[in-house]
Amino acid sequence: MRYSANFVKQVFKIVNMKKLVGKAMVSPPKRRNITKKQLERTDLEIVYQTMGDRELLTLLPEKPTQKHVFYLHGGGYSLEASPFHKDIQERFAKKFNLKVSYFDYPLAPENTAKETIETTEEAFERLQALYCDDVFYLFGDSAGGGLAMALAQRLRDKEVKRRPRRMALVSPWLDVAISDPRSEELQAEDVLLEKELLAEAGKNYAGEWALDDPRVSPIYGSFDFLGYLLVIAGTAEILYPDVLRLQQKVQQSTGTNLQATIVPDMMHDFVVYPLRESLQYIDQIGHFFQA
């Protein structure tokens, strides 16, 4: 069942969802490996890889192509993926014949950005070795969007030959300090993110690295030669100003093509939620990866 965005926003306001989510990001609940359990219920073939105690799962469509999405979920770098992420992964595979790999990347506060980005890079390298003929793309929402961008910048700086050709980001968290003053003006409109609690989760993730280190906050990195980039965001979220900063930086860069879809009055990460309005944007991403 899909719900209207206005209905969900009103419910989130009533239950003070942003306070609940913020506290969970700072002090996460017990890990339950939700996504792996959800994915195992699919009728698609799954290829399992293990990296130490981490899971790397690949969904194979019935008619696989050589187009392969590396999927990095949101959750403030501290929460596990939700069943909503699994639904998007299945849609990519079933409707667009994309291979989709989900990585159970290390979460804060047990881990910091150093462990997370290094292990995520290792997972990407594992996929490249296993699927040596595939063309890779990156997808990330919220914190997953920040991690995807940091990974793309890192792979470029290392001059990796088979870098992702396309990257889609939904409501990306590009500055863990949420330092843009315009974010404060949007706090009352944002029904999902509490700025102070999100910033605290960002500090947990940064660990010993500076908050403006591009490996933590990729908005401070270079946006040259990142290929084709699709960003989808709503105007009623405190991370929207960072999308505006991203647009400005890409305009001043070389070798990066940005397509931005800004949806008025939409809440943070709305594409991931089962909203009536969200499906068209999931499909927009699917078509973007098919191009």
PDB file of N, CA, C and O in Angstrom, residues 8 12 21 25 71-76 82 84-85 88 139-145 169-173 190-193 232-240 266-275 278 281-282 285:
ATOM      1  N   VAL A   8       1.521  11.211   5.284  1.00  0.00           N
ATOM      2  CA  VAL A   8       2.685  10.729   6.022  1.00  0.00           C
ATOM      3  C   VAL A   8       3.354  11.869   6.786  1.00  0.00           C
ATOM      4  O   VAL A   8       3.772  11.704   7.945  1.00  0.00           O
ATOM      5  N   PHE A  12       4.000  11.970  10.796  1.00  0.00           N
ATOM      6  CA  PHE A  12       5.345  12.181  11.334  1.00  0.00           C
ATOM      7  C   PHE A  12       5.368  13.358  12.311  1.00  0.00           C
ATOM      8  O   PHE A  12       6.069  13.307  13.332  1.00  0.00           O
ATOM      9  N   VAL A  21      13.703   9.462  15.330  1.00  0.00           N
ATOM     10  CA  VAL A  21      14.749   9.040  14.397  1.00  0.00           C
ATOM     11  C   VAL A  21      16.104   9.561  14.847  1.00  0.00           C
ATOM     12  O   VAL A  21      17.108   8.836  14.821  1.00  0.00           O
ATOM     13  N   MET A  25      19.474   7.412  15.785  1.00  0.00           N
ATOM     14  CA  MET A  25      20.742   7.565  15.078  1.00  0.00           C
ATOM     15  C   MET A  25      21.908   7.758  16.051  1.00  0.00           C
ATOM     16  O   MET A  25      23.001   7.241  15.830  1.00  0.00           O
ATOM     17  N   TYR A  71      24.433  -0.441  -4.211  1.00  0.00           N
ATOM     18  CA  TYR A  71      23.379   0.247  -3.467  1.00  0.00           C
ATOM     19  C   TYR A  71      23.832   0.504  -2.030  1.00  0.00           C
ATOM     20  O   TYR A  71      24.120  -0.441  -1.293  1.00  0.00           O
ATOM     21  N   LEU A  72      23.864   1.773  -1.633  1.00  0.00           N
ATOM     22  CA  LEU A  72      24.277   2.164  -0.282  1.00  0.00           C
ATOM     23  C   LEU A  72      23.105   2.868   0.401  1.00  0.00           C
ATOM     24  O   LEU A  72      22.662   3.930  -0.027  1.00  0.00           O
ATOM     25  N   HIS A  73      22.608   2.255   1.459  1.00  0.00           N
ATOM     26  CA  HIS A  73      21.386   2.729   2.098  1.00  0.00           C
ATOM     27  C   HIS A  73      21.634   3.911   3.039  1.00  0.00           C
ATOM     28  O   HIS A  73      22.728   4.111   3.546  1.00  0.00           O
ATOM     29  N   GLY A  74      20.560   4.657   3.302  1.00  0.00           N
ATOM     30  CA  GLY A  74      20.602   5.736   4.264  1.00  0.00           C
ATOM     31  C   GLY A  74      20.293   5.266   5.673  1.00  0.00           C
ATOM     32  O   GLY A  74      19.963   4.104   5.907  1.00  0.00           O
ATOM     33  N   GLY A  75      20.387   6.210   6.620  1.00  0.00           N
ATOM     34  CA  GLY A  75      20.127   5.893   8.023  1.00  0.00           C
ATOM     35  C   GLY A  75      21.101   6.572   8.959  1.00  0.00           C
ATOM     36  O   GLY A  75      21.409   6.059  10.031  1.00  0.00           O
ATOM     37  N   GLY A  76      21.597   7.752   8.553  1.00  0.00           N
ATOM     38  CA  GLY A  76      22.478   8.512   9.440  1.00  0.00           C
ATOM     39  C   GLY A  76      23.803   7.831   9.724  1.00  0.00           C
ATOM     40  O   GLY A  76      24.433   8.112  10.742  1.00  0.00           O
ATOM     41  N   SER A  82      16.196  -0.406   5.729  1.00  0.00           N
ATOM     42  CA  SER A  82      14.819  -0.771   6.025  1.00  0.00           C
ATOM     43  C   SER A  82      14.245  -1.634   4.905  1.00  0.00           C
ATOM     44  O   SER A  82      14.830  -1.737   3.820  1.00  0.00           O
ATOM     45  N   PHE A  84      11.991  -0.815   3.028  1.00  0.00           N
ATOM     46  CA  PHE A  84      11.735   0.071   1.895  1.00  0.00           C
ATOM     47  C   PHE A  84      12.899   0.050   0.912  1.00  0.00           C
ATOM     48  O   PHE A  84      12.699   0.137  -0.302  1.00  0.00           O
ATOM     49  N   HIS A  85      14.123  -0.051   1.436  1.00  0.00           N
ATOM     50  CA  HIS A  85      15.278  -0.137   0.559  1.00  0.00           C
ATOM     51  C   HIS A  85      15.213  -1.420  -0.273  1.00  0.00           C
ATOM     52  O   HIS A  85      15.531  -1.427  -1.457  1.00  0.00           O
ATOM     53  N   ILE A  88      12.987  -1.112  -3.335  1.00  0.00           N
ATOM     54  CA  ILE A  88      13.598  -0.386  -4.454  1.00  0.00           C
ATOM     55  C   ILE A  88      14.587  -1.289  -5.189  1.00  0.00           C
ATOM     56  O   ILE A  88      14.636  -1.311  -6.428  1.00  0.00           O
ATOM     57  N   PHE A 139      24.242   4.017  -6.250  1.00  0.00           N
ATOM     58  CA  PHE A 139      22.999   4.601  -5.741  1.00  0.00           C
ATOM     59  C   PHE A 139      23.138   4.780  -4.234  1.00  0.00           C
ATOM     60  O   PHE A 139      23.600   3.876  -3.533  1.00  0.00           O
ATOM     61  N   GLY A 140      22.714   5.932  -3.740  1.00  0.00           N
ATOM     62  CA  GLY A 140      22.723   6.155  -2.297  1.00  0.00           C
ATOM     63  C   GLY A 140      21.660   7.148  -1.898  1.00  0.00           C
ATOM     64  O   GLY A 140      21.421   8.132  -2.596  1.00  0.00           O
ATOM     65  N   ASP A 141      20.992   6.882  -0.786  1.00  0.00           N
ATOM     66  CA  ASP A 141      20.022   7.838  -0.254  1.00  0.00           C
ATOM     67  C   ASP A 141      20.496   8.333   1.099  1.00  0.00           C
ATOM     68  O   ASP A 141      21.092   7.575   1.875  1.00  0.00           O
ATOM     69  N   SER A 142      20.289   9.611   1.370  1.00  0.00           N
ATOM     70  CA  SER A 142      20.634  10.237   2.641  1.00  0.00           C
ATOM     71  C   SER A 142      22.110   9.993   2.980  1.00  0.00           C
ATOM     72  O   SER A 142      22.986  10.359   2.198  1.00  0.00           O
ATOM     73  N   ALA A 143      22.410   9.331   4.091  1.00  0.00           N
ATOM     74  CA  ALA A 143      23.810   9.040   4.415  1.00  0.00           C
ATOM     75  C   ALA A 143      24.448   8.153   3.356  1.00  0.00           C
ATOM     76  O   ALA A 143      25.636   8.299   3.032  1.00  0.00           O
ATOM     77  N   GLY A 144      23.664   7.241   2.784  1.00  0.00           N
ATOM     78  CA  GLY A 144      24.176   6.423   1.699  1.00  0.00           C
ATOM     79  C   GLY A 144      24.584   7.256   0.503  1.00  0.00           C
ATOM     80  O   GLY A 144      25.511   6.900  -0.238  1.00  0.00           O
ATOM     81  N   GLY A 145      23.900   8.381   0.293  1.00  0.00           N
ATOM     82  CA  GLY A 145      24.280   9.301  -0.773  1.00  0.00           C
ATOM     83  C   GLY A 145      25.603   9.974  -0.487  1.00  0.00           C
ATOM     84  O   GLY A 145      26.439  10.154  -1.390  1.00  0.00           O
ATOM     85  N   LEU A 169      21.717   9.977  -6.451  1.00  0.00           N
ATOM     86  CA  LEU A 169      21.663  10.287  -5.030  1.00  0.00           C
ATOM     87  C   LEU A 169      20.287  10.842  -4.684  1.00  0.00           C
ATOM     88  O   LEU A 169      19.764  11.704  -5.386  1.00  0.00           O
ATOM     89  N   VAL A 170      19.721  10.367  -3.597  1.00  0.00           N
ATOM     90  CA  VAL A 170      18.438  10.854  -3.107  1.00  0.00           C
ATOM     91  C   VAL A 170      18.664  11.540  -1.767  1.00  0.00           C
ATOM     92  O   VAL A 170      19.187  10.918  -0.825  1.00  0.00           O
ATOM     93  N   SER A 171      18.304  12.816  -1.686  1.00  0.00           N
ATOM     94  CA  SER A 171      18.455  13.580  -0.435  1.00  0.00           C
ATOM     95  C   SER A 171      19.813  13.338   0.216  1.00  0.00           C
ATOM     96  O   SER A 171      19.897  12.977   1.403  1.00  0.00           O
ATOM     97  N   PRO A 172      20.906  13.518  -0.513  1.00  0.00           N
ATOM     98  CA  PRO A 172      22.220  13.122   0.014  1.00  0.00           C
ATOM     99  C   PRO A 172      22.660  13.981   1.201  1.00  0.00           C
ATOM    100  O   PRO A 172      22.450  15.195   1.229  1.00  0.00           O
ATOM    101  N   TRP A 173      23.289  13.316   2.176  1.00  0.00           N
ATOM    102  CA  TRP A 173      23.872  13.990   3.340  1.00  0.00           C
ATOM    103  C   TRP A 173      25.345  14.222   3.008  1.00  0.00           C
ATOM    104  O   TRP A 173      26.185  13.358   3.200  1.00  0.00           O
ATOM    105  N   ASP A 190      11.011  20.357   8.130  1.00  0.00           N
ATOM    106  CA  ASP A 190      11.518  18.985   8.046  1.00  0.00           C
ATOM    107  C   ASP A 190      10.837  18.123   9.112  1.00  0.00           C
ATOM    108  O   ASP A 190      10.981  18.367  10.304  1.00  0.00           O
ATOM    109  N   VAL A 191      10.124  17.089   8.666  1.00  0.00           N
ATOM    110  CA  VAL A 191       9.380  16.243   9.602  1.00  0.00           C
ATOM    111  C   VAL A 191      10.154  14.979   9.976  1.00  0.00           C
ATOM    112  O   VAL A 191       9.676  14.168  10.766  1.00  0.00           O
ATOM    113  N   LEU A 192      11.370  14.815   9.436  1.00  0.00           N
ATOM    114  CA  LEU A 192      12.099  13.571   9.651  1.00  0.00           C
ATOM    115  C   LEU A 192      13.458  13.759  10.315  1.00  0.00           C
ATOM    116  O   LEU A 192      13.935  12.863  11.008  1.00  0.00           O
ATOM    117  N   LEU A 193      14.085  14.928  10.139  1.00  0.00           N
ATOM    118  CA  LEU A 193      15.437  15.128  10.644  1.00  0.00           C
ATOM    119  C   LEU A 193      15.486  16.266  11.660  1.00  0.00           C
ATOM    120  O   LEU A 193      15.013  17.376  11.388  1.00  0.00           O
ATOM    121  N   ILE A 232      18.057  13.769  -6.573  1.00  0.00           N
ATOM    122  CA  ILE A 232      16.642  14.033  -6.322  1.00  0.00           C
ATOM    123  C   ILE A 232      16.494  14.440  -4.857  1.00  0.00           C
ATOM    124  O   ILE A 232      17.012  13.756  -3.966  1.00  0.00           O
ATOM    125  N   ALA A 233      15.808  15.550  -4.614  1.00  0.00           N
ATOM    126  CA  ALA A 233      15.645  16.033  -3.241  1.00  0.00           C
ATOM    127  C   ALA A 233      14.358  16.838  -3.128  1.00  0.00           C
ATOM    128  O   ALA A 233      13.803  17.308  -4.131  1.00  0.00           O
ATOM    129  N   GLY A 234      13.882  16.992  -1.908  1.00  0.00           N
ATOM    130  CA  GLY A 234      12.724  17.826  -1.640  1.00  0.00           C
ATOM    131  C   GLY A 234      13.149  19.160  -1.041  1.00  0.00           C
ATOM    132  O   GLY A 234      14.253  19.282  -0.500  1.00  0.00           O
ATOM    133  N   THR A 235      12.276  20.129  -1.101  1.00  0.00           N
ATOM    134  CA  THR A 235      12.614  21.453  -0.563  1.00  0.00           C
ATOM    135  C   THR A 235      12.283  21.581   0.918  1.00  0.00           C
ATOM    136  O   THR A 235      12.640  22.569   1.545  1.00  0.00           O
ATOM    137  N   ALA A 236      11.593  20.568   1.494  1.00  0.00           N
ATOM    138  CA  ALA A 236      11.202  20.635   2.907  1.00  0.00           C
ATOM    139  C   ALA A 236      12.100  19.741   3.747  1.00  0.00           C
ATOM    140  O   ALA A 236      11.620  18.990   4.603  1.00  0.00           O
ATOM    141  N   GLU A 237      13.399  19.831   3.521  1.00  0.00           N
ATOM    142  CA  GLU A 237      14.348  19.043   4.306  1.00  0.00           C
ATOM    143  C   GLU A 237      15.590  19.874   4.576  1.00  0.00           C
ATOM    144  O   GLU A 237      16.016  20.700   3.755  1.00  0.00           O
ATOM    145  N   ILE A 238      16.198  19.656   5.725  1.00  0.00           N
ATOM    146  CA  ILE A 238      17.327  20.485   6.130  1.00  0.00           C
ATOM    147  C   ILE A 238      18.574  20.213   5.295  1.00  0.00           C
ATOM    148  O   ILE A 238      19.526  20.999   5.327  1.00  0.00           O
ATOM    149  N   LEU A 239      18.582  19.131   4.525  1.00  0.00           N
ATOM    150  CA  LEU A 239      19.730  18.841   3.665  1.00  0.00           C
ATOM    151  C   LEU A 239      19.597  19.465   2.282  1.00  0.00           C
ATOM    152  O   LEU A 239      20.530  19.381   1.479  1.00  0.00           O
ATOM    153  N   TYR A 240      18.466  20.079   1.987  1.00  0.00           N
ATOM    154  CA  TYR A 240      18.266  20.698   0.678  1.00  0.00           C
ATOM    155  C   TYR A 240      19.328  21.758   0.349  1.00  0.00           C
ATOM    156  O   TYR A 240      19.819  21.804  -0.790  1.00  0.00           O
ATOM    157  N   MET A 266       8.469  18.439  -0.603  1.00  0.00           N
ATOM    158  CA  MET A 266       8.680  17.035  -0.256  1.00  0.00           C
ATOM    159  C   MET A 266       9.671  16.905   0.896  1.00  0.00           C
ATOM    160  O   MET A 266      10.622  17.665   1.010  1.00  0.00           O
ATOM    161  N   MET A 267       9.440  15.872   1.717  1.00  0.00           N
ATOM    162  CA  MET A 267      10.250  15.647   2.902  1.00  0.00           C
ATOM    163  C   MET A 267      11.537  14.911   2.548  1.00  0.00           C
ATOM    164  O   MET A 267      11.716  14.408   1.431  1.00  0.00           O
ATOM    165  N   HIS A 268      12.407  14.818   3.520  1.00  0.00           N
ATOM    166  CA  HIS A 268      13.676  14.124   3.355  1.00  0.00           C
ATOM    167  C   HIS A 268      13.470  12.672   2.960  1.00  0.00           C
ATOM    168  O   HIS A 268      12.625  11.969   3.516  1.00  0.00           O
ATOM    169  N   ASP A 269      14.253  12.226   1.967  1.00  0.00           N
ATOM    170  CA  ASP A 269      14.297  10.818   1.545  1.00  0.00           C
ATOM    171  C   ASP A 269      12.946  10.294   1.085  1.00  0.00           C
ATOM    172  O   ASP A 269      12.665   9.087   1.177  1.00  0.00           O
ATOM    173  N   PHE A 270      12.100  11.176   0.558  1.00  0.00           N
ATOM    174  CA  PHE A 270      10.735  10.772   0.206  1.00  0.00           C
ATOM    175  C   PHE A 270      10.703   9.671  -0.857  1.00  0.00           C
ATOM    176  O   PHE A 270       9.763   8.879  -0.910  1.00  0.00           O
ATOM    177  N   VAL A 271      11.733   9.594  -1.683  1.00  0.00           N
ATOM    178  CA  VAL A 271      11.757   8.588  -2.745  1.00  0.00           C
ATOM    179  C   VAL A 271      11.754   7.175  -2.154  1.00  0.00           C
ATOM    180  O   VAL A 271      11.186   6.243  -2.733  1.00  0.00           O
ATOM    181  N   VAL A 272      12.373   7.011  -0.990  1.00  0.00           N
ATOM    182  CA  VAL A 272      12.515   5.683  -0.391  1.00  0.00           C
ATOM    183  C   VAL A 272      11.219   5.206   0.261  1.00  0.00           C
ATOM    184  O   VAL A 272      10.954   4.003   0.330  1.00  0.00           O
ATOM    185  N   TYR A 273      10.381   6.141   0.698  1.00  0.00           N
ATOM    186  CA  TYR A 273       9.163   5.756   1.412  1.00  0.00           C
ATOM    187  C   TYR A 273       8.066   5.312   0.439  1.00  0.00           C
ATOM    188  O   TYR A 273       8.044   5.746  -0.719  1.00  0.00           O
ATOM    189  N   PRO A 274       7.151   4.437   0.898  1.00  0.00           N
ATOM    190  CA  PRO A 274       6.084   3.947   0.021  1.00  0.00           C
ATOM    191  C   PRO A 274       4.983   4.987  -0.167  1.00  0.00           C
ATOM    192  O   PRO A 274       3.845   4.827   0.301  1.00  0.00           O
ATOM    193  N   LEU A 275       5.331   6.052  -0.867  1.00  0.00           N
ATOM    194  CA  LEU A 275       4.395   7.139  -1.135  1.00  0.00           C
ATOM    195  C   LEU A 275       3.848   7.022  -2.551  1.00  0.00           C
ATOM    196  O   LEU A 275       4.532   6.541  -3.462  1.00  0.00           O
ATOM    197  N   SER A 278       6.199   8.785  -4.899  1.00  0.00           N
ATOM    198  CA  SER A 278       7.616   8.435  -4.987  1.00  0.00           C
ATOM    199  C   SER A 278       7.959   7.516  -6.150  1.00  0.00           C
ATOM    200  O   SER A 278       9.083   7.524  -6.650  1.00  0.00           O
ATOM    201  N   TYR A 281       9.792   8.654  -9.258  1.00  0.00           N
ATOM    202  CA  TYR A 281      11.194   9.042  -9.098  1.00  0.00           C
ATOM    203  C   TYR A 281      12.101   7.816  -8.986  1.00  0.00           C
ATOM    204  O   TYR A 281      13.250   7.849  -9.427  1.00  0.00           O
ATOM    205  N   ILE A 282      11.581   6.737  -8.413  1.00  0.00           N
ATOM    206  CA  ILE A 282      12.333   5.478  -8.428  1.00  0.00           C
ATOM    207  C   ILE A 282      12.547   5.042  -9.873  1.00  0.00           C
ATOM    208  O   ILE A 282      13.649   4.630 -10.267  1.00  0.00           O
ATOM    209  N   ILE A 285      15.156   7.022 -11.680  1.00  0.00           N
ATOM    210  CA  ILE A 285      16.517   6.512 -11.401  1.00  0.00           C
ATOM    211  C   ILE A 285      16.784   5.268 -12.227  1.00  0.00           C
ATOM    212  O   ILE A 285      17.868   5.104 -12.798  1.00  0.00           O
TER     213      ILE A 285
END
